[in-house]
Amino acid sequence: MFSLSRRQLLISAAAPLAAHAGLAHAQSKDTTIIVGYPPGGSLDAMARVLAQRLAVLRGSTVIVDNKAGFSGNIGAQYVAKAPANGSVLLMTALTTYAINQKLMGATMGYDLLKDFQHVAIVGYLPNVLIVPASLPVNNLQDFVKAAKAKPGGFSIATTGVGSLEHIAGEMFKRATGTDLLAIPYKGSTPGVTDLIGGQIQAMFVNTSTAINNLKSGRIKALAIAGPNRVEALPGVPTLVEQGVKMGNDVVSIFGIAAPAATPAAVVNQLNADLNTVLREPEVSGRFSGLGVEVVTETSTYARNRITQEVGTWDKVIRETGITL
C-alpha cells in the first residue's frame, strides 16, 4: 500500500496554503490602472473613482496613469506587454478599440481579443444627438425635416474620421435620408464649441458631455442613441422611440482588461473586487451622474461582450464604407 512520509505529508498539506498565499500576495500588490487618454474625460473620471474605492477595499495603493496618444493605443500597447500578475490593468474604451481594430488593423500594435484578459465590463455610456439651442427645432422630427429642406446645408461635427461619433453620424444619415456635411474636429470640446456658436448644426456626443453642456442652456438634446432612456436625462427619448432605426445602438462600452497571460484566479478575484466596488451606492451614483449605466457581470460576460462588439463594428464599418 502506497504511503507518504511525514515530510511528504507536510509538504503536500502546505502546498495549497502556499499557493493561496502566493495568490493573495499577487492580489495585494500595488496596482496601476492605465488610461490611454488625457485626464479629464469620462474614461479617466471612471478610472479614478474605481481606483479610489479599490484601494480601500484591497488595502493597497491603486493609481491611475494616463498614457495618451494614437487613439488610445499607446496605453493599450503598454498594458499588453506588462507583467501578467494583475498589477497593471487597462481602463478600456472597448467600443473605440473595436473600431480601431477594424480601421487600423495590425498598426494598432496589439489584438484586442488575443492580447488581453477582459476582466470586467464596468459601464455603458450611450451617445446623444445634440443641436444648438439657437436652432429652431424642438424634437428629432423637426430636425430631420429642417435638414431635408436644406440638403448639404446642415453640418454634423465628428471627433475625427473613424471615430464613434463619425460612424454614428453616417448611420444617422443613412437611416433618415438626410444629407449632412461631416466636419472633423480634434476632440469633442472644439466641436461642441462651434455647435454652440451655430457654425455646426448637430453632433453625436457621449451622455457625459451632453449633461455637462445642457446645464448651460446652450444646447438641446434630441435623442439617445442607446436602447433605453438615460437616468440622468429622463426627458430625452431614444432614436427608436422617435421612429429612427439605425440598425445598431451607439453606446460606448467601458471595461477593465489585464495582459493575456494573467492567471484565471487573479482575473476572477479582480472581477469580484470590481463588482463589489461598482455596487457601492457612492460609486454607482458617481457613474450615473456621468450618464453611465453600471454593469456587474462575470469576466466570461466581458469576453463575450467584447467579441460581439468587434463583430458589430466590423459589420457597420463595412456597410458605411468608412476608411482612414
Short mmCIF file of C-alpha atoms in Angstrom, two decimals:
data_model
loop_
_atom_site.label_atom_id
_atom_site.label_comp_id
_atom_site.label_asym_id
_atom_site.label_seq_id
_atom_site.Cartn_x
_atom_site.Cartn_y
_atom_site.Cartn_z
CA MET A 1 0.00 0.00 0.00
CA PHE A 2 1.38 3.37 -1.01
CA SER A 3 2.11 5.70 1.95
CA LEU A 4 3.60 9.17 2.38
CA SER A 5 6.34 10.07 4.80
CA ARG A 6 5.63 12.72 7.45
CA ARG A 7 7.80 15.18 5.48
CA GLN A 8 5.87 14.44 2.29
CA LEU A 9 2.57 14.93 4.11
CA LEU A 10 3.72 18.29 5.46
CA ILE A 11 4.81 19.43 2.01
CA SER A 12 1.55 18.19 0.50
CA ALA A 13 -0.54 19.97 3.12
CA ALA A 14 1.45 23.16 2.80
CA ALA A 15 1.22 23.36 -0.97
CA PRO A 16 -2.37 24.66 -1.18
CA LEU A 17 -1.64 27.16 1.59
CA ALA A 18 1.44 28.37 -0.23
CA ALA A 19 -0.49 28.70 -3.47
CA HIS A 20 -3.22 30.67 -1.67
CA ALA A 21 -0.62 32.89 -0.03
CA GLY A 22 1.08 33.45 -3.37
CA LEU A 23 -2.23 34.45 -4.94
CA ALA A 24 -3.06 36.76 -2.04
CA HIS A 25 0.39 38.34 -2.34
CA ALA A 26 -0.12 38.88 -6.10
CA GLN A 27 -3.51 40.44 -5.45
CA SER A 28 -2.30 42.73 -2.65
CA LYS A 29 0.41 44.33 -4.77
CA ASP A 30 0.08 47.98 -5.65
CA THR A 31 -1.94 48.35 -8.83
CA THR A 32 -1.72 50.79 -11.73
CA ILE A 33 -4.73 51.43 -13.95
CA ILE A 34 -3.60 52.72 -17.34
CA VAL A 35 -5.86 55.14 -19.21
CA GLY A 36 -4.97 55.62 -22.87
CA TYR A 37 -6.42 59.14 -22.98
CA PRO A 38 -5.66 62.51 -21.33
CA PRO A 39 -7.00 63.37 -17.87
CA GLY A 40 -10.44 64.94 -17.64
CA GLY A 41 -12.57 62.72 -19.88
CA SER A 42 -15.30 60.27 -18.91
CA LEU A 43 -12.95 57.27 -19.06
CA ASP A 44 -10.41 58.97 -16.81
CA ALA A 45 -13.12 60.03 -14.35
CA MET A 46 -14.43 56.47 -14.07
CA ALA A 47 -10.92 55.05 -13.63
CA ARG A 48 -10.21 57.43 -10.74
CA VAL A 49 -13.45 56.55 -8.95
CA LEU A 50 -12.65 52.84 -9.29
CA ALA A 51 -9.02 53.31 -8.21
CA GLN A 52 -10.03 55.18 -5.07
CA ARG A 53 -12.55 52.57 -3.95
CA LEU A 54 -10.42 49.56 -4.96
CA ALA A 55 -7.56 50.92 -2.85
CA VAL A 56 -9.84 50.98 0.19
CA LEU A 57 -11.26 47.52 -0.50
CA ARG A 58 -7.90 45.86 -1.13
CA GLY A 59 -5.86 47.77 1.42
CA SER A 60 -3.23 48.68 -1.18
CA THR A 61 -2.26 51.56 -3.42
CA VAL A 62 -4.16 51.86 -6.71
CA ILE A 63 -3.12 54.70 -9.01
CA VAL A 64 -4.24 55.95 -12.42
CA ASP A 65 -1.59 56.62 -15.06
CA ASN A 66 -2.57 58.41 -18.28
CA LYS A 67 -0.61 57.20 -21.31
CA ALA A 68 -2.39 59.14 -24.03
CA GLY A 69 -1.92 59.08 -27.78
CA PHE A 70 -2.63 57.20 -31.00
CA SER A 71 -6.38 56.90 -30.35
CA GLY A 72 -5.78 55.23 -27.00
CA ASN A 73 -3.48 52.61 -28.48
CA ILE A 74 -0.29 53.68 -26.68
CA GLY A 75 -1.82 52.83 -23.32
CA ALA A 76 -3.22 49.56 -24.62
CA GLN A 77 0.14 48.54 -26.11
CA TYR A 78 1.80 49.23 -22.76
CA VAL A 79 -0.60 47.01 -20.81
CA ALA A 80 -0.47 44.20 -23.38
CA LYS A 81 3.27 43.88 -22.63
CA ALA A 82 3.05 44.45 -18.87
CA PRO A 83 3.65 41.77 -16.18
CA ALA A 84 0.71 39.37 -16.16
CA ASN A 85 0.09 39.38 -12.41
CA GLY A 86 -2.77 41.86 -12.00
CA SER A 87 -0.51 44.77 -11.06
CA VAL A 88 -1.06 46.68 -14.34
CA LEU A 89 -4.55 47.00 -15.77
CA LEU A 90 -6.12 48.85 -18.68
CA MET A 91 -9.23 51.00 -18.35
CA THR A 92 -10.67 50.18 -21.73
CA ALA A 93 -12.75 52.19 -24.14
CA LEU A 94 -13.81 48.89 -25.70
CA THR A 95 -16.01 50.33 -28.44
CA THR A 96 -13.29 52.68 -29.62
CA TYR A 97 -10.72 49.87 -29.55
CA ALA A 98 -13.07 47.59 -31.50
CA ILE A 99 -13.46 50.29 -34.16
CA ASN A 100 -9.69 50.86 -34.21
CA GLN A 101 -9.10 47.15 -34.76
CA LYS A 102 -11.22 47.22 -37.92
CA LEU A 103 -9.86 50.50 -39.30
CA MET A 104 -6.20 50.24 -38.24
CA GLY A 105 -5.54 46.51 -38.34
CA ALA A 106 -2.02 45.47 -37.36
CA THR A 107 -0.86 49.10 -36.96
CA MET A 108 -2.65 49.13 -33.58
CA GLY A 109 0.24 47.10 -32.20
CA TYR A 110 -1.96 44.58 -30.37
CA ASP A 111 -5.02 42.38 -30.84
CA LEU A 112 -7.97 43.26 -28.64
CA LEU A 113 -9.03 39.64 -28.18
CA LYS A 114 -5.69 37.81 -28.19
CA ASP A 115 -3.54 40.13 -26.08
CA PHE A 116 -5.88 40.75 -23.12
CA GLN A 117 -7.90 39.05 -20.46
CA HIS A 118 -11.10 41.09 -20.28
CA VAL A 119 -11.67 41.24 -16.54
CA ALA A 120 -14.96 43.13 -16.41
CA ILE A 121 -17.35 45.42 -18.22
CA VAL A 122 -17.92 48.33 -15.84
CA GLY A 123 -20.36 50.53 -17.72
CA TYR A 124 -22.28 51.56 -20.80
CA LEU A 125 -22.33 55.20 -21.99
CA PRO A 126 -24.78 55.99 -24.83
CA ASN A 127 -24.28 58.72 -27.38
CA VAL A 128 -26.73 61.62 -27.61
CA LEU A 129 -27.64 63.72 -30.65
CA ILE A 130 -27.34 67.39 -29.72
CA VAL A 131 -28.06 70.64 -31.60
CA PRO A 132 -27.54 74.32 -30.75
CA ALA A 133 -30.19 75.91 -28.54
CA SER A 134 -30.49 78.59 -31.22
CA LEU A 135 -31.60 76.09 -33.89
CA PRO A 136 -35.40 76.43 -34.28
CA VAL A 137 -36.22 72.73 -33.77
CA ASN A 138 -37.84 71.14 -30.73
CA ASN A 139 -37.55 67.43 -31.47
CA LEU A 140 -35.94 64.90 -33.78
CA GLN A 141 -38.70 65.08 -36.38
CA ASP A 142 -38.26 68.86 -36.61
CA PHE A 143 -34.53 68.45 -37.11
CA VAL A 144 -34.86 65.79 -39.84
CA LYS A 145 -37.45 67.92 -41.66
CA ALA A 146 -35.24 71.02 -41.49
CA ALA A 147 -32.16 69.09 -42.66
CA LYS A 148 -34.03 67.60 -45.61
CA ALA A 149 -35.21 71.07 -46.60
CA LYS A 150 -31.55 72.14 -46.96
CA PRO A 151 -29.59 69.22 -48.50
CA GLY A 152 -25.92 69.72 -47.66
CA GLY A 153 -26.78 72.87 -45.73
CA PHE A 154 -26.55 71.32 -42.27
CA SER A 155 -23.21 70.21 -40.81
CA ILE A 156 -22.56 67.48 -38.25
CA ALA A 157 -19.38 67.54 -36.18
CA THR A 158 -17.27 64.45 -35.57
CA THR A 159 -14.26 63.81 -33.37
CA GLY A 160 -12.21 62.68 -36.34
CA VAL A 161 -12.52 60.25 -39.23
CA GLY A 162 -13.37 56.76 -37.97
CA SER A 163 -14.44 57.93 -34.52
CA LEU A 164 -17.60 56.55 -32.93
CA GLU A 165 -19.23 59.94 -33.41
CA HIS A 166 -18.32 59.93 -37.10
CA ILE A 167 -19.75 56.45 -37.59
CA ALA A 168 -22.89 57.43 -35.66
CA GLY A 169 -23.36 60.40 -37.99
CA GLU A 170 -23.05 58.23 -41.08
CA MET A 171 -25.52 55.72 -39.66
CA PHE A 172 -27.94 58.55 -38.85
CA LYS A 173 -27.69 59.98 -42.36
CA ARG A 174 -28.48 56.58 -43.90
CA ALA A 175 -31.37 55.95 -41.52
CA THR A 176 -33.02 59.35 -42.02
CA GLY A 177 -32.13 60.11 -45.65
CA THR A 178 -30.53 63.40 -44.66
CA ASP A 179 -27.53 64.99 -46.38
CA LEU A 180 -25.37 66.27 -43.53
CA LEU A 181 -21.85 67.56 -44.11
CA ALA A 182 -19.43 65.82 -41.71
CA ILE A 183 -16.84 68.19 -40.21
CA PRO A 184 -13.99 66.51 -38.29
CA TYR A 185 -12.63 68.06 -35.08
CA LYS A 186 -9.77 67.14 -32.77
CA GLY A 187 -11.99 66.04 -29.91
CA SER A 188 -15.49 66.81 -28.74
CA THR A 189 -14.72 70.11 -26.99
CA PRO A 190 -13.93 72.19 -30.12
CA GLY A 191 -16.85 70.55 -31.92
CA VAL A 192 -19.28 71.44 -29.15
CA THR A 193 -17.87 74.99 -29.04
CA ASP A 194 -18.64 75.51 -32.72
CA LEU A 195 -22.03 73.85 -32.32
CA ILE A 196 -22.93 76.26 -29.52
CA GLY A 197 -21.78 79.11 -31.77
CA GLY A 198 -24.08 77.94 -34.55
CA GLN A 199 -21.36 77.02 -37.06
CA ILE A 200 -22.38 73.34 -36.70
CA GLN A 201 -25.98 72.15 -36.60
CA ALA A 202 -25.63 68.71 -34.99
CA MET A 203 -23.24 66.37 -33.21
CA PHE A 204 -23.25 63.00 -31.52
CA VAL A 205 -21.54 63.17 -28.12
CA ASN A 206 -21.41 60.83 -25.15
CA THR A 207 -24.01 61.33 -22.45
CA SER A 208 -21.50 62.81 -20.02
CA THR A 209 -20.58 65.58 -22.48
CA ALA A 210 -24.26 66.24 -23.17
CA ILE A 211 -25.08 66.51 -19.46
CA ASN A 212 -22.27 68.98 -18.83
CA ASN A 213 -23.33 71.26 -21.69
CA LEU A 214 -27.08 71.05 -21.15
CA LYS A 215 -26.60 72.81 -17.83
CA SER A 216 -25.55 75.93 -19.70
CA GLY A 217 -28.79 76.01 -21.69
CA ARG A 218 -26.80 76.47 -24.92
CA ILE A 219 -27.60 73.10 -26.48
CA LYS A 220 -30.62 70.83 -26.91
CA ALA A 221 -30.54 67.04 -26.64
CA LEU A 222 -32.81 65.48 -29.27
CA ALA A 223 -32.28 61.74 -28.92
CA ILE A 224 -30.44 58.98 -27.04
CA ALA A 225 -28.64 56.62 -29.42
CA GLY A 226 -28.88 53.68 -27.00
CA PRO A 227 -31.57 51.08 -26.33
CA ASN A 228 -33.06 52.89 -23.33
CA ARG A 229 -33.51 56.35 -21.90
CA VAL A 230 -30.76 57.58 -19.59
CA GLU A 231 -31.48 58.13 -15.90
CA ALA A 232 -29.62 61.47 -15.91
CA LEU A 233 -31.62 62.67 -18.97
CA PRO A 234 -35.10 61.22 -18.37
CA GLY A 235 -36.84 63.67 -20.70
CA VAL A 236 -34.77 62.75 -23.76
CA PRO A 237 -36.32 59.92 -25.84
CA THR A 238 -34.31 57.36 -27.78
CA LEU A 239 -33.92 57.42 -31.55
CA VAL A 240 -36.06 54.29 -31.85
CA GLU A 241 -38.84 55.87 -29.79
CA GLN A 242 -38.91 58.62 -32.40
CA GLY A 243 -39.03 56.27 -35.36
CA VAL A 244 -35.34 56.27 -36.35
CA LYS A 245 -33.74 52.81 -36.52
CA MET A 246 -30.02 52.94 -37.31
CA GLY A 247 -29.53 49.18 -37.03
CA ASN A 248 -27.13 49.38 -34.08
CA ASP A 249 -27.07 51.24 -30.80
CA VAL A 250 -24.29 53.80 -30.43
CA VAL A 251 -23.07 53.06 -26.93
CA SER A 252 -19.52 53.25 -25.59
CA ILE A 253 -18.61 50.20 -23.54
CA PHE A 254 -16.00 50.61 -20.81
CA GLY A 255 -14.14 47.87 -19.01
CA ILE A 256 -11.01 46.66 -17.28
CA ALA A 257 -8.51 44.40 -19.02
CA ALA A 258 -5.28 42.66 -18.00
CA PRO A 259 -2.43 41.13 -20.03
CA ALA A 260 -3.42 37.87 -21.74
CA ALA A 261 -1.29 35.58 -19.55
CA THR A 262 -2.82 36.78 -16.28
CA PRO A 263 -3.89 33.69 -14.26
CA ALA A 264 -7.62 32.94 -14.13
CA ALA A 265 -7.63 33.11 -10.31
CA VAL A 266 -6.25 36.66 -10.41
CA VAL A 267 -8.76 37.67 -13.09
CA ASN A 268 -11.65 36.23 -11.09
CA GLN A 269 -10.59 38.00 -7.91
CA LEU A 270 -10.19 41.29 -9.75
CA ASN A 271 -13.65 40.81 -11.25
CA ALA A 272 -15.14 40.15 -7.80
CA ASP A 273 -13.43 43.22 -6.33
CA LEU A 274 -14.60 45.45 -9.17
CA ASN A 275 -18.18 44.23 -8.85
CA THR A 276 -18.09 44.87 -5.10
CA VAL A 277 -16.95 48.43 -5.70
CA LEU A 278 -19.43 49.04 -8.53
CA ARG A 279 -22.31 48.02 -6.25
CA GLU A 280 -21.39 50.70 -3.71
CA PRO A 281 -24.02 53.48 -3.81
CA GLU A 282 -21.30 56.13 -3.90
CA VAL A 283 -19.71 54.60 -7.00
CA SER A 284 -22.94 53.79 -8.84
CA GLY A 285 -24.16 57.31 -8.05
CA ARG A 286 -20.99 58.89 -9.44
CA PHE A 287 -21.26 56.78 -12.59
CA SER A 288 -24.95 57.61 -13.01
CA GLY A 289 -24.09 61.30 -12.75
CA LEU A 290 -21.81 60.83 -15.75
CA GLY A 291 -24.63 59.16 -17.66
CA VAL A 292 -23.01 55.73 -17.30
CA GLU A 293 -25.08 52.60 -16.71
CA VAL A 294 -23.16 50.41 -14.26
CA VAL A 295 -22.53 46.76 -15.20
CA THR A 296 -21.66 43.99 -12.72
CA GLU A 297 -21.08 40.78 -14.64
CA THR A 298 -18.50 37.99 -14.87
CA SER A 299 -15.24 38.01 -16.79
CA THR A 300 -16.80 35.50 -19.19
CA TYR A 301 -19.54 38.01 -19.91
CA ALA A 302 -16.88 40.65 -20.55
CA ARG A 303 -15.07 38.42 -23.02
CA ASN A 304 -18.25 37.54 -24.87
CA ARG A 305 -19.39 41.16 -24.95
CA ILE A 306 -16.20 42.49 -26.49
CA THR A 307 -16.15 39.65 -29.03
CA GLN A 308 -19.65 40.75 -30.02
CA GLU A 309 -18.55 44.39 -30.14
CA VAL A 310 -15.67 43.64 -32.51
CA GLY A 311 -18.06 41.84 -34.87
CA THR A 312 -20.69 44.58 -34.66
CA TRP A 313 -18.40 47.45 -35.64
CA ASP A 314 -16.65 45.40 -38.29
CA LYS A 315 -20.05 44.99 -39.96
CA VAL A 316 -21.08 48.64 -39.51
CA ILE A 317 -17.82 49.98 -40.90
CA ARG A 318 -18.06 47.71 -43.94
CA GLU A 319 -21.64 48.87 -44.56
CA THR A 320 -20.84 52.57 -44.21
CA GLY A 321 -17.64 52.30 -46.26
CA ILE A 322 -15.62 54.39 -43.79
CA THR A 323 -11.83 54.19 -44.15
CA LEU A 324 -8.96 56.12 -42.60
#
